[in-house]
Amino acid sequence: MGFTLRFQDKVAIVTGGSSGIGAATVQRLVREGARVLIADLNPPQETSDAVAFHRTDVTSPTDATAMVEAAVALFGRVDVLVNNAGIGCLDETPDLDPVVWNRVFDVNVSAVFYVCRAAIPVMARQGGAIVNIASVSGLAGDYGFTAYNASKAALINYTRSLALDCAHDGIRVNALCPGTVAGTAMGVGAHGSAADRQAWLDPIPLGRMGTVEEMANIIAFLASNEASYMTGSIVVADGGTTAHTGQPNIIAQRARRREEAAGKV
Ligand SMILES: NC(=O)c1ccc[n+]([C@@H]2O[C@H](COP(=O)([O-])OP(=O)(O)OC[C@H]3O[C@@H](n4cnc5c(N)ncnc54)[C@H](O)[C@@H]3O)[C@@H](O)[C@H]2O)c1
Protein backbone atom coordinates (compact mmCIF):
# COMPACT_ATOMS: atom_id res chain seq x y z
CA MET A 1 0.00 0.00 0.00
CA GLY A 2 1.38 3.44 -0.95
CA PHE A 3 2.13 6.10 1.66
CA THR A 4 -0.20 9.10 1.24
CA LEU A 5 1.12 12.61 1.74
CA ARG A 6 -1.58 13.92 4.05
CA PHE A 7 -0.73 17.59 3.39
CA GLN A 8 -0.10 17.58 -0.36
CA ASP A 9 -1.24 20.97 -1.75
CA LYS A 10 -2.01 22.19 1.78
CA VAL A 11 -0.69 25.34 3.41
CA ALA A 12 -0.05 25.60 7.15
CA ILE A 13 0.86 28.38 9.55
CA VAL A 14 2.75 27.30 12.66
CA THR A 15 3.20 29.97 15.33
CA GLY A 16 6.32 29.52 17.42
CA GLY A 17 7.58 27.24 14.64
CA SER A 18 11.26 28.15 15.03
CA SER A 19 11.86 26.05 18.14
CA GLY A 20 10.84 22.94 20.06
CA ILE A 21 7.44 21.35 19.41
CA GLY A 22 6.67 23.94 16.71
CA ALA A 23 9.87 23.23 14.75
CA ALA A 24 9.23 19.47 14.87
CA THR A 25 5.68 20.11 13.65
CA VAL A 26 6.94 22.17 10.71
CA GLN A 27 9.31 19.35 9.70
CA ARG A 28 6.55 16.79 9.99
CA LEU A 29 4.02 18.79 7.91
CA VAL A 30 6.62 19.53 5.22
CA ARG A 31 7.63 15.86 5.03
CA GLU A 32 3.99 15.11 4.26
CA GLY A 33 3.72 17.65 1.46
CA ALA A 34 2.70 20.94 3.16
CA ARG A 35 4.06 24.38 2.54
CA VAL A 36 4.47 26.13 5.88
CA LEU A 37 4.72 29.70 7.10
CA ILE A 38 6.58 29.93 10.39
CA ALA A 39 5.34 32.86 12.47
CA ASP A 40 7.77 33.48 15.30
CA LEU A 41 9.72 36.25 17.00
CA ASN A 42 12.94 34.48 15.99
CA PRO A 43 13.92 33.00 12.62
CA PRO A 44 14.13 29.21 12.21
CA GLN A 45 17.44 27.45 11.59
CA GLU A 46 16.60 27.08 7.93
CA THR A 47 13.94 27.88 5.34
CA SER A 48 13.32 26.29 1.93
CA ASP A 49 10.88 26.46 -1.00
CA ALA A 50 8.34 24.83 1.29
CA VAL A 51 9.12 26.81 4.46
CA ALA A 52 8.93 30.59 4.80
CA PHE A 53 9.53 32.71 7.87
CA HIS A 54 7.43 35.75 8.73
CA ARG A 55 8.60 37.63 11.82
CA THR A 56 5.50 37.84 13.98
CA ASP A 57 4.72 38.83 17.53
CA VAL A 58 1.48 36.91 18.00
CA THR A 59 0.45 39.28 20.81
CA SER A 60 -0.02 42.00 18.18
CA PRO A 61 -3.35 41.83 16.29
CA THR A 62 -1.67 43.78 13.46
CA ASP A 63 1.15 41.23 13.23
CA ALA A 64 -1.39 38.40 13.27
CA THR A 65 -3.21 39.89 10.27
CA ALA A 66 0.07 40.53 8.42
CA MET A 67 1.12 36.93 9.06
CA VAL A 68 -2.03 35.55 7.41
CA GLU A 69 -1.64 37.98 4.50
CA ALA A 70 1.96 36.82 4.06
CA ALA A 71 0.87 33.16 3.96
CA VAL A 72 -1.75 33.93 1.31
CA ALA A 73 0.68 36.08 -0.73
CA LEU A 74 3.34 33.35 -0.69
CA PHE A 75 1.29 30.16 -0.87
CA GLY A 76 -2.23 31.26 -1.92
CA ARG A 77 -4.31 29.76 0.91
CA VAL A 78 -4.35 28.59 4.53
CA ASP A 79 -5.63 25.10 5.42
CA VAL A 80 -3.97 24.42 8.76
CA LEU A 81 -3.22 26.70 11.69
CA VAL A 82 -1.14 25.44 14.60
CA ASN A 83 -1.26 27.85 17.55
CA ASN A 84 1.88 26.66 19.27
CA ALA A 85 3.68 29.83 20.46
CA GLY A 86 3.59 29.94 24.23
CA ILE A 87 5.55 30.99 27.26
CA GLY A 88 5.97 29.43 30.68
CA CYS A 89 5.96 31.09 34.06
CA LEU A 90 7.17 29.62 37.35
CA ASP A 91 5.80 31.83 40.10
CA GLU A 92 3.17 31.84 42.79
CA THR A 93 0.43 34.08 44.12
CA PRO A 94 0.79 36.53 45.91
CA ASP A 95 4.36 37.20 44.67
CA LEU A 96 3.44 37.02 40.98
CA ASP A 97 3.74 40.43 39.30
CA PRO A 98 0.54 41.47 37.45
CA VAL A 99 2.71 42.46 34.46
CA VAL A 100 3.96 38.88 34.21
CA TRP A 101 0.44 37.46 34.65
CA ASN A 102 -0.83 39.67 31.80
CA ARG A 103 2.11 38.76 29.55
CA VAL A 104 1.41 35.03 30.05
CA PHE A 105 -2.26 35.59 29.15
CA ASP A 106 -1.29 37.80 26.18
CA VAL A 107 0.89 35.10 24.62
CA ASN A 108 -0.94 31.93 25.67
CA VAL A 109 -4.55 33.07 25.27
CA SER A 110 -5.20 36.49 23.66
CA ALA A 111 -2.69 35.87 20.87
CA VAL A 112 -4.50 32.68 19.87
CA PHE A 113 -7.68 34.75 19.53
CA TYR A 114 -5.85 37.39 17.42
CA VAL A 115 -4.40 34.74 15.11
CA CYS A 116 -7.68 32.80 14.75
CA ARG A 117 -9.55 36.04 14.11
CA ALA A 118 -7.17 36.81 11.25
CA ALA A 119 -6.96 33.27 9.80
CA ILE A 120 -10.54 31.98 9.99
CA PRO A 121 -12.01 34.12 7.15
CA VAL A 122 -9.22 32.87 4.86
CA MET A 123 -9.47 29.25 6.01
CA ALA A 124 -13.26 29.33 5.57
CA ARG A 125 -12.79 29.57 1.78
CA GLN A 126 -12.12 25.83 1.69
CA GLY A 127 -12.25 24.61 5.33
CA GLY A 128 -9.36 23.30 7.37
CA ALA A 129 -8.07 22.55 10.84
CA ILE A 130 -6.82 24.53 13.81
CA VAL A 131 -4.69 22.82 16.47
CA ASN A 132 -4.09 24.72 19.71
CA ILE A 133 -1.17 23.62 21.84
CA ALA A 134 -2.42 23.77 25.42
CA SER A 135 -0.92 21.65 28.22
CA VAL A 136 -1.85 19.17 30.93
CA SER A 137 -1.27 22.27 33.09
CA GLY A 138 -4.61 23.51 31.73
CA LEU A 139 -6.42 20.42 33.06
CA ALA A 140 -5.36 20.59 36.71
CA GLY A 141 -3.16 22.68 38.98
CA ASP A 142 0.61 22.56 39.44
CA TYR A 143 2.63 23.91 42.36
CA GLY A 144 4.02 27.35 41.44
CA PHE A 145 2.55 27.64 37.91
CA THR A 146 -0.47 29.89 38.65
CA ALA A 147 -0.56 32.07 35.53
CA TYR A 148 0.43 29.21 33.21
CA ASN A 149 -2.25 26.90 34.68
CA ALA A 150 -4.95 29.55 34.32
CA SER A 151 -3.89 30.55 30.79
CA LYS A 152 -3.80 26.99 29.43
CA ALA A 153 -7.20 26.25 31.01
CA ALA A 154 -8.57 29.30 29.21
CA LEU A 155 -7.05 28.08 25.94
CA ILE A 156 -8.72 24.69 26.38
CA ASN A 157 -12.18 26.20 26.78
CA TYR A 158 -11.53 28.69 23.96
CA THR A 159 -10.79 25.64 21.79
CA ARG A 160 -14.20 24.17 22.61
CA SER A 161 -16.16 27.35 21.93
CA LEU A 162 -14.21 28.05 18.74
CA ALA A 163 -14.95 24.50 17.54
CA LEU A 164 -18.68 25.25 17.84
CA ASP A 165 -18.44 28.58 16.06
CA CYS A 166 -16.25 27.30 13.21
CA ALA A 167 -18.11 24.06 12.48
CA HIS A 168 -20.35 25.67 9.86
CA ASP A 169 -17.24 26.90 8.01
CA GLY A 170 -15.82 23.37 7.81
CA ILE A 171 -12.98 24.28 10.17
CA ARG A 172 -12.21 21.76 12.90
CA VAL A 173 -10.61 23.03 16.12
CA ASN A 174 -8.84 20.73 18.57
CA ALA A 175 -6.26 21.08 21.31
CA LEU A 176 -3.26 18.99 22.28
CA CYS A 177 -2.28 18.89 25.95
CA PRO A 178 1.33 17.73 26.15
CA GLY A 179 2.76 16.54 29.44
CA THR A 180 6.48 16.97 30.10
CA VAL A 181 8.32 17.27 26.78
CA ALA A 182 12.11 17.09 26.73
CA GLY A 183 14.61 19.23 24.90
CA THR A 184 12.65 22.40 24.06
CA ALA A 185 13.75 25.87 25.15
CA MET A 186 10.76 26.09 27.50
CA GLY A 187 11.31 22.54 28.75
CA VAL A 188 14.98 23.16 29.49
CA GLY A 189 13.96 26.19 31.58
CA ALA A 190 11.37 24.23 33.56
CA HIS A 191 12.68 20.67 33.83
CA GLY A 192 16.08 20.63 32.17
CA SER A 193 18.34 20.61 35.22
CA ALA A 194 19.91 17.27 36.16
CA ALA A 195 19.17 17.91 39.85
CA ASP A 196 15.43 18.29 39.24
CA ARG A 197 15.08 15.65 36.53
CA GLN A 198 13.94 12.76 38.75
CA ALA A 199 11.23 14.88 40.39
CA TRP A 200 9.77 15.55 36.91
CA LEU A 201 10.04 11.88 35.91
CA ASP A 202 8.47 10.42 39.09
CA PRO A 203 4.82 11.26 38.22
CA ILE A 204 5.08 9.90 34.65
CA PRO A 205 3.84 6.27 34.51
CA LEU A 206 5.69 5.63 31.23
CA GLY A 207 8.88 6.65 33.04
CA ARG A 208 10.21 9.15 30.49
CA MET A 209 9.50 12.59 29.09
CA GLY A 210 7.81 12.97 25.71
CA THR A 211 9.71 13.99 22.57
CA VAL A 212 8.91 16.86 20.23
CA GLU A 213 8.44 14.31 17.42
CA GLU A 214 5.78 12.49 19.46
CA MET A 215 3.90 15.79 19.86
CA ALA A 216 4.30 16.58 16.13
CA ASN A 217 2.80 13.16 15.27
CA ILE A 218 -0.39 14.02 17.15
CA ILE A 219 -0.56 17.60 15.86
CA ALA A 220 -0.22 16.32 12.28
CA PHE A 221 -2.94 13.74 12.90
CA LEU A 222 -5.35 16.35 14.32
CA ALA A 223 -4.56 18.67 11.39
CA SER A 224 -5.12 15.92 8.82
CA ASN A 225 -8.25 14.47 7.27
CA GLU A 226 -7.75 11.33 9.35
CA ALA A 227 -9.23 13.36 12.22
CA SER A 228 -12.18 14.50 10.08
CA TYR A 229 -14.80 13.72 12.75
CA MET A 230 -12.86 15.34 15.60
CA THR A 231 -13.61 18.87 16.64
CA GLY A 232 -13.62 20.42 20.10
CA SER A 233 -11.49 17.51 21.32
CA ILE A 234 -8.88 17.95 24.02
CA VAL A 235 -6.22 15.33 23.37
CA VAL A 236 -3.77 14.46 26.13
CA ALA A 237 -0.26 13.10 25.49
CA ASP A 238 1.47 12.88 28.86
CA GLY A 239 2.83 9.37 29.34
CA GLY A 240 -0.10 8.67 31.70
CA THR A 241 0.54 11.48 34.20
CA THR A 242 -3.04 12.77 34.36
CA ALA A 243 -4.44 9.23 34.62
CA HIS A 244 -3.27 9.37 38.23
CA THR A 245 -5.32 10.70 41.18
CA GLY A 246 -2.21 11.57 43.18
CA GLN A 247 -2.55 8.61 45.60
CA PRO A 248 0.75 6.91 46.53
CA ASN A 249 2.23 4.22 44.28
CA ILE A 250 1.43 1.17 46.41
CA ILE A 251 2.96 -1.25 43.88
CA ALA A 252 6.32 0.48 44.29
CA GLN A 253 5.72 0.66 48.07
CA ARG A 254 5.05 -3.11 48.31
CA ALA A 255 8.12 -3.90 46.21
CA ARG A 256 10.23 -1.70 48.50
CA ARG A 257 8.82 -3.46 51.60
CA ARG A 258 9.58 -6.89 50.09
CA GLU A 259 13.15 -5.75 49.42
CA GLU A 260 13.44 -4.36 52.95
CA ALA A 261 12.10 -7.65 54.38
CA ALA A 262 14.64 -9.56 52.28
CA GLY A 263 17.39 -7.29 53.67
CA LYS A 264 18.25 -5.85 50.26
CA VAL A 265 17.98 -2.20 51.35
N1 LIG B 1 7.93 21.64 26.59
C1 LIG B 1 6.96 21.20 27.36
O1 LIG B 1 7.21 20.41 28.30
C2 LIG B 1 5.53 21.63 27.10
C3 LIG B 1 4.53 20.96 27.83
C4 LIG B 1 3.20 21.31 27.63
C5 LIG B 1 2.88 22.30 26.72
N2 LIG B 1 3.87 22.94 26.03
C6 LIG B 1 3.44 23.99 25.09
O2 LIG B 1 3.97 23.72 23.81
C7 LIG B 1 4.16 24.95 23.10
C8 LIG B 1 5.57 24.99 22.53
O3 LIG B 1 6.48 24.91 23.62
P1 LIG B 1 8.01 24.46 23.49
O4 LIG B 1 8.31 23.67 24.71
O5 LIG B 1 8.27 23.89 22.14
O6 LIG B 1 8.70 25.89 23.70
P2 LIG B 1 9.85 26.70 22.94
O7 LIG B 1 10.20 27.79 23.89
O8 LIG B 1 10.93 25.77 22.46
O9 LIG B 1 9.10 27.30 21.67
C9 LIG B 1 8.19 28.36 21.77
C10 LIG B 1 8.31 29.21 20.52
O10 LIG B 1 7.33 30.26 20.61
C11 LIG B 1 7.92 31.46 20.19
N3 LIG B 1 7.23 32.60 20.78
C12 LIG B 1 7.15 32.95 22.09
N4 LIG B 1 6.48 34.10 22.22
C13 LIG B 1 6.11 34.48 20.98
C14 LIG B 1 5.41 35.61 20.46
N5 LIG B 1 4.95 36.58 21.26
N6 LIG B 1 5.21 35.68 19.12
C15 LIG B 1 5.68 34.72 18.30
N7 LIG B 1 6.37 33.65 18.72
C16 LIG B 1 6.58 33.54 20.05
C17 LIG B 1 9.37 31.37 20.67
O11 LIG B 1 10.22 32.28 19.96
C18 LIG B 1 9.69 29.90 20.38
O12 LIG B 1 10.21 29.72 19.07
C19 LIG B 1 3.87 26.08 24.11
O13 LIG B 1 2.57 26.58 23.88
C20 LIG B 1 3.95 25.36 25.45
O14 LIG B 1 3.17 26.01 26.43
C21 LIG B 1 5.18 22.63 26.20
GROMACS .gro file of N, CA, C and O in nm, residues 7 9-15 25-26 29-30 33-39 50-52 67 71 75 77-82 123 129 223:
model
  136
    7PHE      N    1  -0.063   1.613   0.354
    7PHE     CA    2  -0.073   1.759   0.339
    7PHE      C    3  -0.030   1.808   0.201
    7PHE      O    4   0.008   1.923   0.184
    9ASP      N    5  -0.047   1.979  -0.132
    9ASP     CA    6  -0.124   2.097  -0.175
    9ASP      C    7  -0.186   2.177  -0.059
    9ASP      O    8  -0.269   2.265  -0.082
   10LYS      N    9  -0.146   2.144   0.063
   10LYS     CA   10  -0.201   2.219   0.178
   10LYS      C   11  -0.099   2.322   0.226
   10LYS      O   12   0.022   2.305   0.211
   11VAL      N   13  -0.154   2.427   0.287
   11VAL     CA   14  -0.069   2.534   0.341
   11VAL      C   15  -0.097   2.545   0.492
   11VAL      O   16  -0.213   2.548   0.533
   12ALA      N   17   0.009   2.551   0.569
   12ALA     CA   18  -0.005   2.560   0.715
   12ALA      C   19   0.068   2.683   0.768
   12ALA      O   20   0.168   2.726   0.713
   13ILE      N   21   0.014   2.737   0.876
   13ILE     CA   22   0.086   2.838   0.955
   13ILE      C   23   0.115   2.774   1.089
   13ILE      O   24   0.024   2.715   1.152
   14VAL      N   25   0.240   2.782   1.134
   14VAL     CA   26   0.275   2.730   1.266
   14VAL      C   27   0.335   2.846   1.346
   14VAL      O   28   0.442   2.898   1.313
   15THR      N   29   0.264   2.891   1.449
   15THR     CA   30   0.320   2.997   1.533
   15THR      C   31   0.422   2.934   1.629
   15THR      O   32   0.405   2.819   1.671
   25THR      N   33   0.695   2.015   1.438
   25THR     CA   34   0.568   2.011   1.365
   25THR      C   35   0.587   2.060   1.222
   25THR      O   36   0.534   2.001   1.126
   26VAL      N   37   0.666   2.166   1.205
   26VAL     CA   38   0.694   2.217   1.071
   26VAL      C   39   0.759   2.107   0.988
   26VAL      O   40   0.716   2.078   0.875
   29LEU      N   41   0.501   1.837   0.892
   29LEU     CA   42   0.402   1.879   0.791
   29LEU      C   43   0.469   1.888   0.653
   29LEU      O   44   0.410   1.847   0.553
   30VAL      N   45   0.591   1.939   0.650
   30VAL     CA   46   0.662   1.953   0.522
   30VAL      C   47   0.692   1.815   0.464
   30VAL      O   48   0.676   1.791   0.344
   33GLY      N   49   0.416   1.693   0.265
   33GLY     CA   50   0.372   1.765   0.146
   33GLY      C   51   0.328   1.909   0.167
   33GLY      O   52   0.297   1.978   0.070
   34ALA      N   53   0.322   1.958   0.293
   34ALA     CA   54   0.270   2.094   0.316
   34ALA      C   55   0.373   2.200   0.282
   34ALA      O   56   0.493   2.175   0.284
   35ARG      N   57   0.322   2.318   0.251
   35ARG     CA   58   0.406   2.438   0.254
   35ARG      C   59   0.368   2.512   0.383
   35ARG      O   60   0.249   2.520   0.417
   36VAL      N   61   0.471   2.563   0.451
   36VAL     CA   62   0.447   2.613   0.588
   36VAL      C   63   0.504   2.753   0.605
   36VAL      O   64   0.618   2.781   0.566
   37LEU      N   65   0.424   2.839   0.665
   37LEU     CA   66   0.472   2.970   0.710
   37LEU      C   67   0.499   2.960   0.860
   37LEU      O   68   0.408   2.929   0.937
   38ILE      N   69   0.623   2.988   0.897
   38ILE     CA   70   0.658   2.993   1.039
   38ILE      C   71   0.639   3.136   1.087
   38ILE      O   72   0.696   3.230   1.030
   39ALA      N   73   0.557   3.153   1.190
   39ALA     CA   74   0.534   3.286   1.247
   39ALA      C   75   0.594   3.286   1.387
   39ALA      O   76   0.540   3.222   1.478
   50ALA      N   77   0.959   2.521   0.061
   50ALA     CA   78   0.834   2.483   0.129
   50ALA      C   79   0.817   2.552   0.263
   50ALA      O   80   0.710   2.542   0.324
   51VAL      N   81   0.920   2.620   0.312
   51VAL     CA   82   0.912   2.681   0.446
   51VAL      C   83   0.954   2.827   0.440
   51VAL      O   84   1.068   2.859   0.404
   52ALA      N   85   0.861   2.915   0.476
   52ALA     CA   86   0.893   3.059   0.480
   52ALA      C   87   0.882   3.106   0.625
   52ALA      O   88   0.810   3.048   0.705
   67MET      N   89   0.064   3.833   0.919
   67MET     CA   90   0.112   3.693   0.906
   67MET      C   91   0.022   3.613   0.811
   67MET      O   92   0.070   3.542   0.723
   71ALA      N   93   0.108   3.456   0.436
   71ALA     CA   94   0.087   3.316   0.396
   71ALA      C   95   0.010   3.309   0.265
   71ALA      O   96   0.043   3.232   0.174
   75PHE      N   97   0.174   3.153  -0.057
   75PHE     CA   98   0.129   3.016  -0.087
   75PHE      C   99  -0.016   3.008  -0.134
   75PHE      O  100  -0.064   2.900  -0.166
   77ARG      N  101  -0.319   3.025   0.011
   77ARG     CA  102  -0.431   2.976   0.091
   77ARG      C  103  -0.381   2.941   0.232
   77ARG      O  104  -0.260   2.938   0.255
   78VAL      N  105  -0.473   2.912   0.321
   78VAL     CA  106  -0.435   2.859   0.453
   78VAL      C  107  -0.533   2.746   0.487
   78VAL      O  108  -0.654   2.768   0.493
   79ASP      N  109  -0.479   2.626   0.507
   79ASP     CA  110  -0.563   2.510   0.542
   79ASP      C  111  -0.548   2.469   0.688
   79ASP      O  112  -0.640   2.412   0.746
   80VAL      N  113  -0.428   2.491   0.741
   80VAL     CA  114  -0.397   2.442   0.876
   80VAL      C  115  -0.335   2.556   0.956
   80VAL      O  116  -0.248   2.628   0.905
   81LEU      N  117  -0.381   2.571   1.079
   81LEU     CA  118  -0.322   2.670   1.169
   81LEU      C  119  -0.285   2.598   1.299
   81LEU      O  120  -0.372   2.539   1.364
   82VAL      N  121  -0.158   2.604   1.334
   82VAL     CA  122  -0.114   2.544   1.460
   82VAL      C  123  -0.073   2.658   1.553
   82VAL      O  124   0.026   2.727   1.530
  123MET      N  125  -0.932   3.070   0.597
  123MET     CA  126  -0.947   2.925   0.601
  123MET      C  127  -1.088   2.883   0.558
  123MET      O  128  -1.106   2.776   0.500
  129ALA      N  129  -0.820   2.301   0.945
  129ALA     CA  130  -0.807   2.255   1.084
  129ALA      C  131  -0.717   2.349   1.163
  129ALA      O  132  -0.614   2.394   1.115
  223ALA      N  133  -0.447   1.772   1.251
  223ALA     CA  134  -0.456   1.867   1.139
  223ALA      C  135  -0.499   1.798   1.010
  223ALA      O  136  -0.542   1.864   0.915
   0.00000   0.00000   0.00000
